[in-house]
GROMACS .gro file of C-alpha atoms in nm:
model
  239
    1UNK     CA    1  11.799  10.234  10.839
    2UNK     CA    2  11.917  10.391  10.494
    3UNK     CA    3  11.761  10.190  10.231
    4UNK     CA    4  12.086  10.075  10.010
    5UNK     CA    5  12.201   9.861   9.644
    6UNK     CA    6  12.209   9.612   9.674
    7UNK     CA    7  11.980   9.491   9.710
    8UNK     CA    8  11.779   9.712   9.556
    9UNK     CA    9  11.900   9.828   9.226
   10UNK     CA   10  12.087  10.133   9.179
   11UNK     CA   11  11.843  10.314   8.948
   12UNK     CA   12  11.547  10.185   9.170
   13UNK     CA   13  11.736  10.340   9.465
   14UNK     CA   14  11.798  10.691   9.328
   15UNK     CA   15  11.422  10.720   9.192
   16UNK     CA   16  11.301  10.603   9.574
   17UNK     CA   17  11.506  10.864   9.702
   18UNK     CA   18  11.377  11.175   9.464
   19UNK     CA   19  11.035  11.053   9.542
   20UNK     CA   20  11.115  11.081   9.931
   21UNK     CA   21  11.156  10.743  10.039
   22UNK     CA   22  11.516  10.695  10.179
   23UNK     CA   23  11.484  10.461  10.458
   24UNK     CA   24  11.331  10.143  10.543
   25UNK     CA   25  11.107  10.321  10.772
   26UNK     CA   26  10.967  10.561  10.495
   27UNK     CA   27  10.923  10.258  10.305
   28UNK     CA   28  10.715  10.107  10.609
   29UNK     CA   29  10.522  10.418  10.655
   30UNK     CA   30  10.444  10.455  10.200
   31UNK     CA   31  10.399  10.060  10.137
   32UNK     CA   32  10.564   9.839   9.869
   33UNK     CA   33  10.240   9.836   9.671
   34UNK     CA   34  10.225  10.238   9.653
   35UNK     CA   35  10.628  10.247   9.676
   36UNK     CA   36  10.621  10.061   9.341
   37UNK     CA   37  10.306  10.258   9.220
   38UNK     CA   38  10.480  10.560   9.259
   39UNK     CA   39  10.798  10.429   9.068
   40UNK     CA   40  10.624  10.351   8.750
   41UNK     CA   41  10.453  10.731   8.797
   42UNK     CA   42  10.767  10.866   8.801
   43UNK     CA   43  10.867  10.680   8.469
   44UNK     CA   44  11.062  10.447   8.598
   45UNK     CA   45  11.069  10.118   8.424
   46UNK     CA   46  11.034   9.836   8.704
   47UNK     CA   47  10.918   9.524   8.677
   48UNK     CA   48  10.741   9.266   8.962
   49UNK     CA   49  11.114   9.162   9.110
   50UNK     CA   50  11.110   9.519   9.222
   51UNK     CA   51  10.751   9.470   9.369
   52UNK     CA   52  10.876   9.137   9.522
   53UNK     CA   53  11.216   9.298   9.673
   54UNK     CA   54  11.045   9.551   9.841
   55UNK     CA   55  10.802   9.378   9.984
   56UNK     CA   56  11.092   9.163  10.100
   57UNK     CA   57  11.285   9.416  10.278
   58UNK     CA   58  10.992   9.543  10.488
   59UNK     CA   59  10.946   9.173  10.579
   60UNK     CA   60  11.278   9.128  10.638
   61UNK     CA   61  11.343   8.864  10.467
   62UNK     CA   62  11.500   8.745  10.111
   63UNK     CA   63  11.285   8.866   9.811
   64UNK     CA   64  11.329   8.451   9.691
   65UNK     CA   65  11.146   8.392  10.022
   66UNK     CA   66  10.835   8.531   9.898
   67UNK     CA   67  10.546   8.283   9.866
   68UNK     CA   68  10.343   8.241   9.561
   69UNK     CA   69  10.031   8.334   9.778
   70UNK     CA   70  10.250   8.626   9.842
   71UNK     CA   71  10.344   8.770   9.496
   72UNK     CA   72   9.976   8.709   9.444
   73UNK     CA   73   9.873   8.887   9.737
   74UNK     CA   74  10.087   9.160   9.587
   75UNK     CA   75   9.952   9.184   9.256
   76UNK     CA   76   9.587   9.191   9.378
   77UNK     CA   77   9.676   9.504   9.593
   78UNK     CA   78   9.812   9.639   9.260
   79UNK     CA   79   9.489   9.615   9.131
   80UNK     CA   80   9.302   9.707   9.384
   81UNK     CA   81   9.507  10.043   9.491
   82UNK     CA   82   9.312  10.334   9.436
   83UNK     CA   83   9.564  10.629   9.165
   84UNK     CA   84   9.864  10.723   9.250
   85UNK     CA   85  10.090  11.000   9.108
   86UNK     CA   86  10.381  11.224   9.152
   87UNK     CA   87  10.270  11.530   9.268
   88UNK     CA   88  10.401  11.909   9.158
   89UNK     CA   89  10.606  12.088   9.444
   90UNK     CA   90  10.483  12.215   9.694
   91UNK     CA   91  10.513  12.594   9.614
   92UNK     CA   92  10.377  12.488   9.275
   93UNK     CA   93  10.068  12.362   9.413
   94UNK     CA   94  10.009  12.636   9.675
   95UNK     CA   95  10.053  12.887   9.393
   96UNK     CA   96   9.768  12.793   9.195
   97UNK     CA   97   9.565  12.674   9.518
   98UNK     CA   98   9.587  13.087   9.582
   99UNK     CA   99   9.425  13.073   9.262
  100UNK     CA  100   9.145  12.902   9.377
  101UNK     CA  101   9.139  13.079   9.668
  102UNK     CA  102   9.084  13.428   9.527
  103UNK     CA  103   8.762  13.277   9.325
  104UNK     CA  104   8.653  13.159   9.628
  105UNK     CA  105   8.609  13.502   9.789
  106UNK     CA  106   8.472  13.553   9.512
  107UNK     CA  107   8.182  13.329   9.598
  108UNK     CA  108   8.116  13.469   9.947
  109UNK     CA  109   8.097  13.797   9.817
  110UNK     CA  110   7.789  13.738   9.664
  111UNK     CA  111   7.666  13.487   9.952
  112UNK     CA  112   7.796  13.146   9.818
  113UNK     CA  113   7.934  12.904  10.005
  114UNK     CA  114   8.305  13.043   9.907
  115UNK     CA  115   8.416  12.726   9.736
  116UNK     CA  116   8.657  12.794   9.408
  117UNK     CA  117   8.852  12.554   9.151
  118UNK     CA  118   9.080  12.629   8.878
  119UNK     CA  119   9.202  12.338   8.609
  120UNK     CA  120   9.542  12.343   8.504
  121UNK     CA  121   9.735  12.196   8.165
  122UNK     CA  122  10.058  12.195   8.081
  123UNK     CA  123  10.147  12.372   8.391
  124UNK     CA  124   9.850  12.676   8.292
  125UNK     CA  125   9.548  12.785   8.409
  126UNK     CA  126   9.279  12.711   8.153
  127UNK     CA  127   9.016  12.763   8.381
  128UNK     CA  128   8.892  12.910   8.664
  129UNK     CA  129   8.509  12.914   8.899
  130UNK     CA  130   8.352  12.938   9.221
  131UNK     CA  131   7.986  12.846   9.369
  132UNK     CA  132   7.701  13.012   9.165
  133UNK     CA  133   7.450  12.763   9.310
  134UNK     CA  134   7.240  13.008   9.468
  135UNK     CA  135   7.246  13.283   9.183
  136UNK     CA  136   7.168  13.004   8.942
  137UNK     CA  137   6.909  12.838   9.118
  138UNK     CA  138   7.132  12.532   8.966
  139UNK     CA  139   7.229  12.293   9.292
  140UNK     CA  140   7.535  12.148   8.995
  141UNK     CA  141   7.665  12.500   8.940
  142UNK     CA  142   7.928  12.385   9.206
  143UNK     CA  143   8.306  12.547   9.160
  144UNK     CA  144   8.432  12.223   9.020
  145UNK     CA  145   8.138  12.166   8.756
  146UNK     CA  146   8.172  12.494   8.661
  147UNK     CA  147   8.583  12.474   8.565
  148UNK     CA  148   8.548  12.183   8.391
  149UNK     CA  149   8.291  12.307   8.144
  150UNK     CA  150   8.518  12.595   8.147
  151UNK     CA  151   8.814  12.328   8.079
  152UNK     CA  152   8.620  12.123   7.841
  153UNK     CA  153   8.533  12.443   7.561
  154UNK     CA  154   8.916  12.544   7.605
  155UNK     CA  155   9.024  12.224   7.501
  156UNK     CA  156   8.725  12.111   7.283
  157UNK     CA  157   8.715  11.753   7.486
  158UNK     CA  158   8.477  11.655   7.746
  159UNK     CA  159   8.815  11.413   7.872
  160UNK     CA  160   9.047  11.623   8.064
  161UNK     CA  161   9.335  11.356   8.053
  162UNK     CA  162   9.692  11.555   8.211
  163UNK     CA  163   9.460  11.816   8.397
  164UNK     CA  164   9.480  11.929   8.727
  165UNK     CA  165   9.166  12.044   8.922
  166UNK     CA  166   9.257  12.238   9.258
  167UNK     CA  167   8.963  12.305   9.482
  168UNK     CA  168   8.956  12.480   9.836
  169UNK     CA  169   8.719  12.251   9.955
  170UNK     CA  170   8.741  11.842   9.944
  171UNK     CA  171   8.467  11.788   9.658
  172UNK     CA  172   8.127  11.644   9.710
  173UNK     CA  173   7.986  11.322   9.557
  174UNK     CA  174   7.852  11.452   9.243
  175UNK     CA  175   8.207  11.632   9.179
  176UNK     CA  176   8.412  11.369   9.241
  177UNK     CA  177   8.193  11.166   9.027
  178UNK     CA  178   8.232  11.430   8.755
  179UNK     CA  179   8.640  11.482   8.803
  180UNK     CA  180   8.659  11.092   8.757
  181UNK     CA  181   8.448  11.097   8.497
  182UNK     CA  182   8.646  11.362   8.312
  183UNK     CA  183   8.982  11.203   8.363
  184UNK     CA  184   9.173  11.427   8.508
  185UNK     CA  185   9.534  11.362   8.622
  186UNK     CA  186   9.530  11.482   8.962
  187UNK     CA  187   9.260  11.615   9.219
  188UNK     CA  188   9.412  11.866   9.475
  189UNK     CA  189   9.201  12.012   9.775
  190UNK     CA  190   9.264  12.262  10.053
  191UNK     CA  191   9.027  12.179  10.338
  192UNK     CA  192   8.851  11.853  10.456
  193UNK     CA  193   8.465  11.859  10.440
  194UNK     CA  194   8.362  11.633  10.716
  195UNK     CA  195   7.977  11.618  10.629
  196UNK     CA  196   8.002  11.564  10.277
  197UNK     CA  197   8.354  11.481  10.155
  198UNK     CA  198   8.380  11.198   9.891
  199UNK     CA  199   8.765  11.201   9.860
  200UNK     CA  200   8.795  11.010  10.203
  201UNK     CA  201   8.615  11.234  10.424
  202UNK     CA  202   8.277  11.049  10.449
  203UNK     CA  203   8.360  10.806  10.141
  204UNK     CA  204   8.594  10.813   9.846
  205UNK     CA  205   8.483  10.764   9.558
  206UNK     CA  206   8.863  10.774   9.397
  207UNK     CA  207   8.965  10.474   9.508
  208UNK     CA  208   8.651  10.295   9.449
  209UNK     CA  209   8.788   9.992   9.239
  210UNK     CA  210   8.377   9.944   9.040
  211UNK     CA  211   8.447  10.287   8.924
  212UNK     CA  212   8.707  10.389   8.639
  213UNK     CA  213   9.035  10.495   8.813
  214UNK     CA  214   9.199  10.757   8.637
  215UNK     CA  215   9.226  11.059   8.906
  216UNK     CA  216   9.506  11.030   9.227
  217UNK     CA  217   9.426  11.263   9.528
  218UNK     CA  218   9.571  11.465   9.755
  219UNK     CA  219   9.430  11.700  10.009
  220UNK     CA  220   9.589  11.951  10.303
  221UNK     CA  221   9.717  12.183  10.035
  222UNK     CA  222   9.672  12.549  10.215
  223UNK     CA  223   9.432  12.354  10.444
  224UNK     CA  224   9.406  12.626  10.709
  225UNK     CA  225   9.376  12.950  10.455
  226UNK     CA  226   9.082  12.737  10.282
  227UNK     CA  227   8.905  12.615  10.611
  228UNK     CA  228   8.990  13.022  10.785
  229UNK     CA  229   8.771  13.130  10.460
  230UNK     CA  230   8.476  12.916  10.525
  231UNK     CA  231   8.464  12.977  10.899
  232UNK     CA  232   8.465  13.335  10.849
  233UNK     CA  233   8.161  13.288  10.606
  234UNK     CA  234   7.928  13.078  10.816
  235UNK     CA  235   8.049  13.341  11.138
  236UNK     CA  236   7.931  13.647  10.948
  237UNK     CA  237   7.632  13.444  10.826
  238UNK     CA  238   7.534  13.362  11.165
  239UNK     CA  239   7.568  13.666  11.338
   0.00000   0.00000   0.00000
């Protein structure tokens, strides 16, 4: 079923339906909480009705039906939910995950784990790493550590606020902790790292509600070229 005004406002409609959501079954599938999340990412200026109507319409039922226990429900969730953002294109992000890519070779030419991450502001690269662990002898010279240092002396701020960071590999624990810590806007990863993943793999620290939430995620981008690339190393490192 098309989602439609009314009820919901035509504004709130139109912004729902750049963002993807078009029927009641997308709605089901993103949530009211995220669904309204994503709204005021996108600029849009909503207020709790717009929480409470959505909500309503996946429950089928009036949006003046909602309990109070409800709405406060609602507005716990809000609190609770881990970043959420509006993410470039597609094409956008695959471009400078190719980016990230090429540093990673760049890694396994010289016997690291082929892991690489550039940082991004204003739409341009402003850094740009891969693994040096092993040539360091420095277990935090990790592809992500490295960029932002790299991103911190090109903007002369430790705080990254508005930066992307695109890694080929779902970071560990001590990079997400340092990408949160930073600030960036937006965390996106090719491949999942099953063993030692900390942006829902094994854990996520992202959505962790003790920690400061600044950084939304998103993973999958150029999944297979990133996961082909570490295969291929640990092959040719076993044979």
């Amino acid at each position: 079923m098309k989602l439609s005004t009314p009820p919901i406002a035509p504004k709130t409609l139109t912004a729902l339906n750049r963002l993807g959501i078009t029927t009641l079954a997308d709605l089901r599938e993103t949530g009211s909480v995220k669904a309204f999340l994503l709204l005021k990412a996108a600029g849009c200026t909503v207020t709790q009705s717009t929480l409470w109507q959505l909500e309503a319409l996946l429950l089928g039922v009036a949006a003046t039906d909602l309990s109070e226990a409800q709405k406060a429900a609602l507005n716990q969730k809000i609190k609770q939910h881990m970043p959420v953002s509006v993410f470039p294109t597609p094409s956008e992000m695959a471009s400078f995950m190719q980016t990230a890519l090429r540093q990673a070779e760049q890694s396994g030419q010289t016997g690291e784990i082929p892991v690489g991450a550039v940082v991004v502001h204003n739409g341009r690269i402003i850094a740009a790493a891969h693994n040096t662990c092993v040539q360091d002898c420095n277990i935090s010279h990790h592809a992500e550590i490295r960029a932002l240092a790299q991103a911190g002396a090109a903007l002369n701020n430790y705080r990254l606020d508005g930066c992307d960071v695109y890694i080929t590999l779902e970071p560990c624990a001590m990079c997400a902790s340092a990408l949160i810590q930073a600030r960036v806007k937006r965390v996106i990863f090719g491949a999942a790292e099953p063993k030692t993943g900390a942006a829902g793999s094994v854990l996520n620290l992202f959505e962790n509600s003790l920690l400061n939430k600044h950084t939304a995620v998103l993973g999958g981008v150029l999944a297979d070229e990133c996961r082909n690339l570490l295969q291929a190393f640990f092959q040719k490192k076993r044979g």
